[in-house]
Each structure stands twice: as structure tokens, then as C-alpha cells.
Coordinates of C-alpha atoms and ligand atoms in Angstrom, one line a residue:
M1 CA -75.8 -121.7 -64.4
T2 CA -73.6 -124.7 -65.2
V3 CA -74.9 -127.7 -67.0
Q4 CA -74.0 -130.8 -65.0
P5 CA -72.5 -133.6 -67.1
T6 CA -74.3 -136.9 -66.8
Y7 CA -73.1 -140.4 -66.6
P8 CA -73.3 -142.4 -69.9
D9 CA -76.3 -144.6 -70.2
T10 CA -74.3 -147.8 -70.6
V11 CA -73.8 -151.0 -68.6
H12 CA -70.7 -149.4 -67.2
Y13 CA -72.7 -146.8 -65.3
T14 CA -76.2 -148.2 -64.7
G15 CA -77.8 -151.0 -62.6
L16 CA -75.3 -152.4 -60.1
N17 CA -72.8 -150.0 -61.7
R18 CA -74.9 -146.9 -61.0
P19 CA -72.5 -144.5 -59.3
T20 CA -73.0 -143.9 -55.6
H21 CA -70.2 -141.5 -54.6
L22 CA -70.7 -143.1 -51.1
E23 CA -68.2 -143.0 -48.2
A24 CA -69.8 -144.2 -45.0
T25 CA -69.5 -146.3 -41.8
A26 CA -72.1 -148.1 -39.8
H27 CA -72.1 -150.2 -36.6
D28 CA -74.0 -153.1 -35.0
L29 CA -75.6 -154.2 -38.3
Y30 CA -78.8 -156.2 -38.2
V31 CA -78.1 -160.0 -38.4
E32 CA -80.5 -162.8 -39.1
G33 CA -79.3 -166.2 -37.8
E34 CA -76.2 -166.7 -35.7
I35 CA -72.7 -165.7 -36.6
P36 CA -70.1 -168.3 -35.3
A37 CA -67.9 -166.6 -32.7
E38 CA -64.8 -167.8 -34.5
I39 CA -65.5 -165.4 -37.4
D40 CA -63.4 -162.6 -35.9
G41 CA -61.6 -160.3 -38.3
A42 CA -62.3 -158.2 -41.4
F43 CA -63.6 -159.0 -44.8
F44 CA -62.0 -156.3 -47.1
R45 CA -63.6 -155.8 -50.5
A46 CA -62.4 -154.0 -53.6
L47 CA -65.3 -152.0 -55.1
H48 CA -65.3 -149.5 -57.9
D49 CA -67.3 -146.3 -58.1
P50 CA -66.5 -143.3 -60.3
A51 CA -66.0 -140.1 -58.5
Y52 CA -66.7 -138.0 -61.6
V53 CA -68.4 -138.4 -65.0
P54 CA -65.9 -139.9 -67.4
L55 CA -64.1 -137.7 -70.0
R56 CA -65.2 -140.1 -72.7
A57 CA -68.7 -141.7 -72.8
D58 CA -67.2 -145.0 -74.1
D59 CA -65.1 -145.5 -71.0
V60 CA -65.6 -148.9 -69.2
V61 CA -66.3 -150.3 -65.8
L62 CA -62.6 -151.2 -65.2
S63 CA -61.7 -147.5 -65.2
R64 CA -63.9 -146.6 -62.2
D65 CA -62.2 -145.3 -59.0
G66 CA -61.2 -147.9 -56.4
V67 CA -63.1 -148.0 -53.2
I68 CA -62.1 -150.1 -50.2
G69 CA -64.9 -151.8 -48.4
K70 CA -64.7 -153.5 -45.0
V71 CA -67.2 -155.7 -43.1
E72 CA -65.7 -156.3 -39.6
F73 CA -66.7 -159.1 -37.2
K74 CA -66.0 -158.9 -33.5
D75 CA -67.8 -160.6 -30.6
G76 CA -70.8 -161.4 -32.8
R77 CA -71.1 -157.7 -33.7
V78 CA -70.7 -156.5 -37.3
S79 CA -69.7 -153.1 -38.6
C80 CA -68.9 -151.9 -42.1
G81 CA -67.3 -149.0 -44.0
V82 CA -66.5 -147.8 -47.5
R83 CA -64.0 -145.2 -48.6
Y84 CA -62.4 -144.1 -51.9
V85 CA -58.8 -145.1 -52.4
Q86 CA -57.1 -141.7 -52.6
T87 CA -54.9 -142.5 -55.5
E88 CA -52.9 -139.7 -57.2
R89 CA -55.5 -139.7 -59.9
F90 CA -58.4 -139.4 -57.5
L91 CA -56.7 -136.5 -55.7
A92 CA -56.0 -134.7 -59.0
E93 CA -59.6 -135.1 -60.1
R94 CA -61.0 -134.1 -56.7
K95 CA -58.9 -130.9 -56.8
A96 CA -60.3 -130.1 -60.3
G97 CA -63.8 -131.2 -59.5
R98 CA -64.0 -133.2 -62.7
S99 CA -62.4 -136.1 -64.6
L100 CA -59.0 -135.5 -66.1
F101 CA -58.1 -139.0 -67.1
G102 CA -59.3 -140.5 -70.3
V103 CA -60.3 -144.1 -71.2
Y104 CA -59.2 -147.4 -69.6
R105 CA -55.5 -147.8 -69.7
N106 CA -54.9 -145.3 -72.5
P107 CA -52.9 -142.2 -71.2
F108 CA -53.0 -140.7 -74.7
T109 CA -56.6 -139.8 -74.0
D110 CA -55.9 -137.9 -70.8
D111 CA -56.1 -134.1 -70.2
P112 CA -52.6 -132.8 -70.8
S113 CA -52.6 -131.3 -67.3
V114 CA -52.2 -134.7 -65.7
A115 CA -49.3 -136.0 -67.9
G116 CA -47.0 -138.1 -65.6
V117 CA -49.6 -138.4 -62.8
D118 CA -50.1 -142.0 -61.7
R119 CA -53.3 -143.1 -63.5
T120 CA -54.1 -146.4 -61.7
V121 CA -57.4 -146.6 -59.9
A122 CA -56.4 -149.4 -57.4
N123 CA -59.8 -151.1 -57.9
T124 CA -59.2 -154.8 -58.1
T125 CA -58.0 -156.7 -55.0
P126 CA -57.4 -155.8 -51.3
Y127 CA -54.5 -157.8 -49.8
Y128 CA -52.8 -157.9 -46.5
H129 CA -49.1 -158.9 -46.0
A130 CA -46.6 -158.3 -43.2
G131 CA -49.0 -156.1 -41.3
R132 CA -49.8 -153.9 -44.3
L133 CA -53.1 -153.6 -46.2
F134 CA -53.0 -152.7 -49.9
M135 CA -55.5 -152.0 -52.7
S136 CA -54.2 -153.1 -56.1
K137 CA -54.7 -153.0 -59.9
E138 CA -52.6 -154.6 -62.4
D139 CA -51.7 -151.4 -64.3
G140 CA -49.9 -149.7 -61.5
L141 CA -48.4 -150.1 -58.0
P142 CA -50.6 -150.8 -55.0
Y143 CA -51.8 -148.2 -52.5
R144 CA -51.4 -148.8 -48.8
I145 CA -54.6 -148.4 -46.7
D146 CA -55.0 -148.0 -43.0
P147 CA -57.0 -151.2 -42.1
T148 CA -58.8 -149.4 -39.1
T149 CA -59.8 -146.1 -40.7
L150 CA -59.7 -147.1 -44.4
E151 CA -57.7 -143.9 -45.1
T152 CA -55.2 -144.1 -47.9
I153 CA -51.5 -143.9 -46.7
G154 CA -50.0 -143.7 -50.2
R155 CA -48.5 -145.6 -53.1
W156 CA -46.3 -148.5 -52.2
D157 CA -43.0 -149.2 -54.0
Y158 CA -41.1 -151.1 -51.3
R159 CA -39.4 -147.8 -50.2
G160 CA -38.2 -147.1 -53.7
R161 CA -36.6 -150.5 -54.2
L162 CA -39.1 -151.8 -56.8
R163 CA -38.2 -151.2 -60.4
S164 CA -41.4 -152.5 -62.0
Q165 CA -44.0 -149.9 -63.0
T166 CA -46.8 -152.4 -62.2
L167 CA -47.7 -155.2 -59.8
T168 CA -50.4 -157.9 -60.2
A169 CA -53.8 -157.7 -58.4
H170 CA -53.4 -161.5 -57.8
P171 CA -50.5 -161.8 -55.4
K172 CA -49.8 -165.1 -53.7
I173 CA -48.9 -165.5 -50.0
D174 CA -47.3 -168.8 -49.1
P175 CA -49.2 -170.0 -46.1
V176 CA -46.2 -171.8 -44.6
T177 CA -43.3 -169.4 -45.3
G178 CA -45.3 -166.2 -45.2
E179 CA -43.5 -164.9 -48.3
L180 CA -45.4 -162.8 -50.8
F181 CA -44.9 -163.7 -54.5
L182 CA -45.7 -161.0 -57.0
F183 CA -45.3 -160.2 -60.7
G184 CA -45.9 -157.1 -62.8
Y185 CA -46.6 -157.1 -66.5
E186 CA -45.9 -154.1 -68.8
A187 CA -43.3 -153.7 -66.1
A188 CA -41.1 -151.5 -68.3
G189 CA -44.0 -149.3 -69.6
L190 CA -47.1 -149.2 -71.7
A191 CA -47.5 -152.3 -74.0
T192 CA -44.1 -153.7 -73.2
P193 CA -43.8 -157.5 -73.0
T194 CA -41.6 -157.1 -69.9
I195 CA -42.5 -159.1 -66.8
A196 CA -41.1 -158.5 -63.3
Y197 CA -41.1 -161.5 -60.9
C198 CA -40.7 -160.5 -57.3
I199 CA -40.4 -162.1 -53.9
V200 CA -41.2 -160.3 -50.6
S201 CA -40.0 -161.7 -47.3
P202 CA -42.4 -162.5 -44.5
E203 CA -41.3 -159.2 -42.8
G204 CA -42.4 -157.3 -45.9
E205 CA -39.0 -156.5 -47.6
L206 CA -38.5 -156.9 -51.3
V207 CA -35.8 -159.5 -51.6
S208 CA -35.8 -160.3 -55.3
E209 CA -37.0 -158.8 -58.6
Q210 CA -36.1 -160.4 -61.9
W211 CA -37.2 -159.3 -65.3
F212 CA -38.0 -161.4 -68.4
D213 CA -39.9 -161.0 -71.6
A214 CA -43.2 -162.8 -72.3
P215 CA -43.7 -164.0 -75.9
Y216 CA -45.9 -160.9 -76.4
C217 CA -47.6 -158.2 -74.4
S218 CA -50.6 -160.1 -72.9
M219 CA -53.2 -159.3 -70.3
M220 CA -51.6 -161.5 -67.6
H221 CA -54.3 -161.1 -64.9
D222 CA -53.3 -163.9 -62.6
F223 CA -50.4 -166.4 -62.0
A224 CA -49.7 -169.4 -59.8
I225 CA -47.2 -170.6 -57.2
T226 CA -46.5 -174.1 -56.1
E227 CA -44.2 -175.1 -53.2
E228 CA -41.4 -175.2 -55.9
H229 CA -42.5 -173.2 -58.9
A230 CA -43.7 -169.9 -60.3
I231 CA -46.2 -170.3 -63.2
F232 CA -47.0 -167.5 -65.7
M233 CA -49.9 -167.7 -68.1
V234 CA -49.8 -165.9 -71.5
Y235 CA -53.2 -165.8 -73.2
P236 CA -53.7 -163.9 -76.5
T237 CA -55.4 -160.7 -75.2
K238 CA -52.9 -158.3 -76.6
S239 CA -51.9 -154.7 -76.4
D240 CA -50.3 -152.4 -79.0
L241 CA -48.7 -149.0 -78.6
E242 CA -49.7 -147.7 -82.0
R243 CA -53.4 -148.5 -81.3
L244 CA -53.1 -146.7 -78.0
R245 CA -51.5 -143.6 -79.6
A246 CA -54.5 -143.5 -81.9
G247 CA -56.8 -143.4 -78.9
G248 CA -57.9 -147.0 -79.3
P249 CA -58.5 -149.8 -76.7
H250 CA -55.7 -151.2 -74.6
W251 CA -56.8 -154.8 -75.3
V252 CA -57.8 -156.8 -78.3
H253 CA -58.2 -160.6 -78.1
D254 CA -56.6 -162.5 -80.9
Q255 CA -58.8 -165.6 -81.3
Q256 CA -56.1 -167.3 -83.4
G257 CA -53.3 -166.3 -81.1
E258 CA -51.0 -168.8 -79.4
S259 CA -51.1 -169.3 -75.6
F260 CA -48.2 -170.2 -73.4
I261 CA -47.5 -171.4 -69.9
G262 CA -44.1 -170.5 -68.4
V263 CA -42.8 -172.5 -65.4
M264 CA -39.6 -171.7 -63.4
P265 CA -38.3 -172.7 -60.0
R266 CA -39.9 -170.2 -57.6
Y267 CA -36.5 -169.4 -56.0
G268 CA -34.7 -169.9 -59.3
R269 CA -33.6 -167.7 -62.2
V270 CA -36.0 -166.4 -65.0
E271 CA -33.4 -167.8 -67.5
D272 CA -34.6 -171.2 -66.3
M273 CA -38.2 -170.7 -67.5
Q274 CA -39.6 -173.6 -69.4
W275 CA -42.3 -172.6 -71.9
F276 CA -45.3 -174.9 -72.7
S277 CA -47.5 -174.3 -75.7
G278 CA -51.3 -174.1 -75.0
P279 CA -54.4 -174.1 -77.2
P280 CA -55.0 -171.0 -79.4
G281 CA -57.6 -168.4 -78.6
V282 CA -58.4 -169.5 -75.0
H283 CA -58.3 -167.2 -72.0
S284 CA -58.5 -167.4 -68.2
Y285 CA -58.8 -164.7 -65.7
H286 CA -58.3 -166.7 -62.5
V287 CA -56.5 -169.6 -61.1
M288 CA -58.1 -171.7 -58.3
N289 CA -54.8 -173.3 -57.3
A290 CA -51.7 -175.1 -58.6
Y291 CA -49.4 -177.8 -57.1
A292 CA -46.6 -180.1 -58.0
E293 CA -46.7 -183.9 -58.0
G294 CA -43.3 -185.2 -58.9
T295 CA -42.3 -183.7 -62.2
K296 CA -45.9 -182.9 -62.9
I297 CA -47.7 -179.6 -62.3
H298 CA -51.5 -179.3 -61.9
L299 CA -52.9 -175.9 -62.8
D300 CA -56.6 -175.4 -62.0
Q301 CA -58.2 -172.4 -63.7
A302 CA -61.6 -170.9 -64.7
M303 CA -61.0 -171.4 -68.5
A304 CA -63.0 -169.7 -71.2
V305 CA -63.0 -170.1 -75.0
T306 CA -62.3 -166.4 -75.4
N307 CA -61.9 -163.3 -73.3
L308 CA -65.0 -163.1 -71.1
I309 CA -65.2 -159.4 -70.6
P310 CA -67.9 -158.2 -73.1
F311 CA -66.2 -154.9 -74.0
I312 CA -63.0 -156.7 -74.8
A313 CA -64.8 -159.3 -77.0
E314 CA -66.6 -156.3 -78.7
H315 CA -63.4 -154.4 -79.3
S316 CA -62.0 -157.6 -80.8
G317 CA -64.9 -158.2 -83.1
I318 CA -65.5 -161.6 -81.4
N319 CA -69.1 -162.8 -80.9
L320 CA -68.7 -166.3 -79.5
P321 CA -71.2 -167.8 -77.0
V322 CA -69.8 -167.7 -73.5
D323 CA -68.3 -171.1 -72.8
G324 CA -65.7 -172.8 -70.7
G325 CA -65.4 -174.2 -67.2
L326 CA -63.3 -175.1 -64.3
T327 CA -60.4 -176.9 -65.9
R328 CA -57.3 -178.8 -64.8
W329 CA -54.2 -178.4 -66.9
T330 CA -51.4 -180.9 -66.2
L331 CA -47.9 -180.4 -67.6
D332 CA -44.8 -182.5 -67.1
L333 CA -41.5 -180.7 -66.6
A334 CA -39.7 -183.9 -67.6
N335 CA -41.6 -184.1 -70.9
P336 CA -42.4 -180.6 -72.2
G337 CA -42.9 -181.9 -75.7
A338 CA -46.0 -183.8 -74.5
G339 CA -47.8 -180.5 -74.1
I340 CA -50.7 -179.9 -71.8
A341 CA -53.2 -182.5 -70.7
E342 CA -56.7 -181.0 -70.1
T343 CA -59.3 -182.3 -67.7
K344 CA -62.7 -180.5 -67.5
I345 CA -63.8 -180.4 -63.9
G346 CA -66.9 -178.3 -63.7
P347 CA -69.3 -176.0 -65.5
F348 CA -68.7 -172.5 -66.7
G349 CA -67.9 -170.1 -63.9
E350 CA -65.5 -167.6 -62.4
M351 CA -64.1 -166.2 -59.2
P352 CA -62.4 -169.4 -57.9
V353 CA -61.6 -169.4 -54.1
I354 CA -59.6 -171.7 -51.9
A355 CA -58.8 -171.9 -48.2
P356 CA -55.7 -169.6 -48.0
G357 CA -53.8 -172.4 -46.2
D358 CA -54.0 -174.6 -49.3
L359 CA -52.2 -172.3 -51.6
G360 CA -49.6 -174.1 -53.7
R361 CA -50.3 -177.5 -52.1
E362 CA -52.3 -180.5 -53.0
Y363 CA -55.8 -179.6 -51.8
T364 CA -59.2 -181.3 -51.3
R365 CA -61.7 -178.5 -52.0
G366 CA -62.3 -175.2 -53.7
W367 CA -65.3 -173.0 -54.6
Y368 CA -66.4 -170.8 -57.5
L369 CA -69.4 -169.0 -58.8
S370 CA -71.5 -170.1 -61.7
V371 CA -74.8 -169.4 -63.4
D372 CA -77.9 -171.5 -62.8
P373 CA -79.9 -170.8 -66.0
T374 CA -83.2 -171.8 -64.3
K375 CA -82.8 -168.9 -61.8
L376 CA -81.3 -166.3 -64.1
T377 CA -81.6 -162.6 -63.2
L378 CA -82.7 -160.5 -66.2
V379 CA -80.5 -157.6 -65.2
A380 CA -77.4 -158.2 -67.2
N381 CA -74.6 -156.3 -65.5
G382 CA -71.0 -156.5 -64.2
P383 CA -67.8 -157.1 -66.0
V384 CA -68.9 -160.5 -67.3
G385 CA -72.4 -159.5 -68.3
V386 CA -74.4 -161.8 -66.0
L387 CA -75.1 -162.1 -62.3
F388 CA -73.7 -165.3 -60.8
N389 CA -76.4 -167.1 -58.8
S390 CA -74.8 -170.4 -58.0
L391 CA -72.0 -171.2 -55.5
I392 CA -70.2 -174.5 -56.4
R393 CA -68.0 -176.5 -54.1
V394 CA -65.5 -178.8 -55.8
D395 CA -64.2 -181.9 -54.0
W396 CA -60.9 -182.7 -55.7
R397 CA -60.7 -186.1 -54.0
D398 CA -63.4 -187.5 -56.3
G399 CA -64.2 -184.6 -58.6
S400 CA -67.7 -184.3 -57.2
L401 CA -69.5 -180.9 -57.2
T402 CA -72.2 -179.6 -54.8
N403 CA -73.9 -176.3 -55.2
F404 CA -76.3 -173.8 -53.8
S405 CA -78.2 -171.6 -56.3
D406 CA -80.9 -169.0 -55.7
G407 CA -82.9 -166.5 -57.7
P408 CA -84.0 -164.9 -59.9
G409 CA -83.1 -161.5 -58.5
L410 CA -79.9 -162.5 -56.7
G411 CA -76.2 -161.9 -57.6
F412 CA -73.4 -163.6 -55.8
N413 CA -70.0 -162.0 -55.4
E414 CA -66.7 -163.7 -54.8
P415 CA -66.6 -165.2 -51.3
V416 CA -63.7 -165.4 -48.9
H417 CA -62.9 -168.5 -46.8
V418 CA -62.6 -168.2 -43.0
S419 CA -61.0 -171.2 -41.3
A420 CA -62.3 -172.8 -38.1
N421 CA -60.1 -173.6 -35.1
D422 CA -61.3 -177.2 -35.2
P423 CA -59.3 -178.8 -38.1
T424 CA -62.2 -181.2 -38.7
H425 CA -64.6 -178.3 -39.4
G426 CA -64.3 -176.9 -42.9
G427 CA -64.8 -173.3 -42.0
W428 CA -67.1 -170.8 -43.6
L429 CA -67.5 -168.7 -46.6
L430 CA -68.6 -165.0 -46.4
M431 CA -70.3 -163.8 -49.6
M432 CA -71.9 -160.5 -50.5
V433 CA -75.2 -161.0 -52.2
D434 CA -76.9 -158.3 -54.4
R435 CA -80.7 -158.5 -54.3
V436 CA -82.8 -156.8 -57.0
I437 CA -85.5 -154.8 -55.2
A438 CA -86.7 -152.8 -58.3
E439 CA -85.5 -152.5 -61.8
G440 CA -81.9 -151.2 -61.6
H441 CA -82.0 -151.0 -57.8
F442 CA -80.4 -153.4 -55.3
A443 CA -80.1 -154.2 -51.6
Q444 CA -77.1 -156.1 -50.2
E445 CA -76.7 -158.9 -47.7
L446 CA -73.6 -160.7 -46.5
W447 CA -74.2 -164.4 -46.3
V448 CA -72.4 -166.8 -44.0
V449 CA -72.2 -170.3 -45.5
E450 CA -70.7 -173.5 -44.1
A451 CA -67.9 -174.1 -46.5
D452 CA -68.3 -177.9 -46.7
R453 CA -72.2 -177.6 -46.8
V454 CA -72.8 -175.0 -49.4
E455 CA -76.0 -176.9 -50.5
A456 CA -77.6 -176.0 -47.1
G457 CA -77.5 -172.3 -48.0
P458 CA -76.7 -169.4 -45.6
I459 CA -76.7 -170.0 -41.9
A460 CA -76.7 -166.2 -41.2
K461 CA -77.3 -163.0 -43.1
V462 CA -76.0 -159.6 -42.3
F463 CA -78.2 -156.8 -43.8
M464 CA -76.1 -154.0 -45.2
P465 CA -77.3 -150.6 -44.2
F466 CA -76.3 -149.0 -47.5
V467 CA -75.7 -150.3 -51.0
T468 CA -72.2 -150.1 -52.5
C469 CA -71.2 -150.5 -56.1
E470 CA -70.1 -153.9 -57.4
Q471 CA -67.3 -155.9 -55.6
V472 CA -64.4 -157.3 -57.6
H473 CA -62.2 -159.4 -55.2
G474 CA -62.0 -159.7 -51.4
S475 CA -59.7 -160.8 -48.7
W476 CA -60.3 -162.1 -45.2
V477 CA -57.9 -160.9 -42.5
P478 CA -58.2 -162.8 -39.1
R479 CA -58.1 -160.7 -35.9
A480 CA -54.6 -161.8 -34.9
L481 CA -53.2 -160.4 -38.1
L482 CA -55.2 -157.2 -37.9
D483 CA -53.9 -156.7 -34.4
A484 CA -50.3 -157.0 -35.8
A485 CA -50.9 -154.2 -38.3
K486 CA -47.8 -152.1 -38.9
G487 CA -48.0 -148.4 -38.2
D488 CA -44.9 -147.5 -40.1
I489 CA -44.7 -145.4 -43.3
Ligands
LIG1 C1 -60.2 -157.5 -64.4 C2 -60.6 -156.5 -63.5 C3 -59.9 -155.3 -63.5 C4 -58.8 -155.1 -64.4 C5 -58.5 -156.2 -65.3 O1 -61.8 -159.1 -63.6 C6 -59.2 -157.3 -65.3 C7 -60.9 -158.8 -64.4 C8 -61.3 -154.3 -61.9 O2 -60.2 -154.2 -62.7 O3 -58.2 -154.0 -64.4
LIG2 FE1 -59.1 -160.8 -60.8

């Protein structure tokens, strides 16, 4: 008789993070309300679900295997599916029938049999460019996925042309030119300060890759693009090779550490980067948007006083109350000495979203998730330790906020924006909602919300026939783009 290993009894493997090992499809889901006919396409979601009990009981949620989820809308009918991303790591572990890779982003903790095997889990963002669907994580290269079957096609390196060892999970697609802007950090290997900045043509060919050094090796989770600039944010969550060799954590946040914003012409040379000094200790995971106004740049981010991920704060010996908010930073390229002007826009929150057509341009509205403390869910879970229960719409024309909150017992996940054919209609948001049905157990519903009337709540709900693990990010792919999917290898 063999003794089955068990999942650790930590937030990383319980509640919404309870492993499901699920791969499934379902058709003609039950819908309450009416789904607008124009919602025609696929909502791809990045999920994470471990395939095996981790090697080390102190491993964390960000190490869990990537799963691609899809909710597809066609002619008012809804179907869904989930499948593991068959990364090299997943395939090696499936063959062995157990975990072979050690803790989050530390290859020195791996079983020696997998030395040199790609260890990314592709669990952060699905994105679609030039007819190709990818699943990505910032510690490696993306994996290409068949958008119809959700089968993994393989790791994507632009047919061997890409030199960087990593690519961001927050790529930017210019809505007018169709180009894809990417960067990779730790591009030259573990704990290096090397950044690769890349441009991919609308046809999907890598046309430029330039390398530069950041001031130090930082967790550069997101970046920004304007019509004229590429913007890199360096916040003091730092890595260290010696710490990794000793089996320690990849990231420690330096609460006294300096932060920097690097700005370069987006088609220019990395040598033309202008660095701005930011406040010490702060951190941001996600950008809502950025745009240029004359020599000025506005950079709108979900800012926080420290790194929000509880295990990183813990590894860093930081115990600050969670604080921050949607914040506009304005910098003037003509006057770098003036530093960064800060405008607080909205309350603490995360997962900012815009209409994809607004990327890099002056925009009128955006959305993000926040926490309404009067409707709090007692189940603390997920990477940031709380369930979001408030959807906020920001109107940038006058800075006003509207919101819809619900609970206790509900958790909101990052929505996607679906645009309407009628330009006077603001489109819709699709948002997966986790509903607590018993302690540690959930049901899931996909809500359809009018993007410019979030306060009215959902106009339709799709009841999911099975429960998946937590979503990270998502992408909406309209029917016309799905139909243009490339079948090449
Ligand atoms: C985040 C998520 C990641 C990761 C690094 O939400 C940062 C932040 C799901 O993976 O690898
Ligand atoms: Fe992210």
C-alpha cells in the first residue's frame, strides 16, 4: 500500500485554492436574464490548479500549474471548457506521477532529474495576437494554445528568434497598429537585472528585441505603452541569486528601496531611456492605462504602500496594513528633475481594466475591483488575501466613481470588456463571480454587466456547471478574430 501525499493545509491549497484536477467541457449553460447578441466570442481565463502535491509544503499559490479556461458565447448560447496547459514541467510531472519541481521560482529546490527542463507554469494571462492564443507567466516564455480545443501546441519563442528567457504576462496590443509590445525581465537568467524590450508586427513576427539593465533585479510585473512611449516600472521587490542558492524565496520587498520609472520612445533605442525617481517602498502590480499629453505622461496604476501579496510581505518581514489606491502619476519628459506628481483617484483596489481600444490613448473610463468592508467575505483567500466584492467604474472626465458591491459571500474576479457595435453604447463587462455555498466551498456564475451602468448590477448570469480554481487574468477575443485563428506551427 502506498501512502498518498496530501496537499498542505495552507491558504495556497484550501478554500478557493482547493485543488480540483479538473479538465472538462460543457454546452448550453443555464442563463438567467438575456445575453446581448453582440456578445459573440470567447472569454479566455488563466486559472491555476496544481496537478500534484507540491514537493515542499511551503510552496505558494503562484507555483500552481496553469489551466486555460474558456467561456464561449455564440447565438445566445454559452459553452465552457478548462484544460491544463501542457508545459514541459506539467508533462515531466505527469510522466512521473508526482511533483518534480520545487518552490516558486527557485530551480535550486528541484529534483535533479529535471535540471534544464522549462519550469514555468504559464498560469497568469491568456492573450491573443495575430491569430495565436497564448498562456503566459513572467518567469518564462508563453505556451501556444489551440483556441478551439484548448490543447497546448507548445512553447512559443518566435521560431527561435527571441533571445530573452522570459516574457511578461502583461503584453500590450496597440489597438490601431495591431502591434504587440512585450518585455521580459530576468531576460538573461535567474536574478539578472536584464530587460528585453520587444516589438511584434501585426502579422506576428518579432521585429525588434533590445536589451538593457534595470537599476536592480525587480519584480516588473506590468509595463505601459503610449502612442509614443514604452514605460518600465521598477519597484523594490528584489531577487538575489545567493538567497536562491540557499533554497530561499525569489522575492523580498525592500521597504526602504528606491523606485524608478523608465521612459523611452516606443520605436526608439533603449539607450534613450529617461529614468525618473519614484517614492521609496511602494509597489504596483497593474497599470490601468497610460498616455501622453504634450511632453507629459500620465501613468494610472493600482498603487500600494508595499507588495500586496501576503507571502512576499511575510518573507520580507513586512507587516503594514494594506493601503493604496488607484493613482495617477504624471511625469514631464521636458523636466525630469521635477519628479513625479501624484494624484489619488480612487480607493484601494486591484485588477484594473480598460476597453482594449483605449490602450495608450487619452481615455474616459476604466474599471477595477475593490473591497466594500460592509459586505466582507470572511473566507480570506487568493493571492491578495481578500475576496474583492466591489466593481468600480472610474470616469476620467471628472474623476467620479460609481460602483456595484455585493456580499458577503461573493468574490469578484477580473472582468473583461466587450465593446458594442453602437459607439454610443459603452459595451459590457463579463465577470466571473465566486459564491460561497458552504465553508470552503464555492459555486461560480459569470455576470454580464453594462459597462457604463455598473451600479445597476448584472443584467444576466451564466451558471457554471463546474467549479474551477481561482482566475488570475482574462482576455476577450471577438468572433471575427477567433475565426482568423492561425493553424500554423
Ligand atoms: C502575480 C501573479 C503571478 C506571478 C507573479 O498577481 C505575480 C500577481 C499567477 O502568477 O507569477
Ligand atoms: Fe498581473
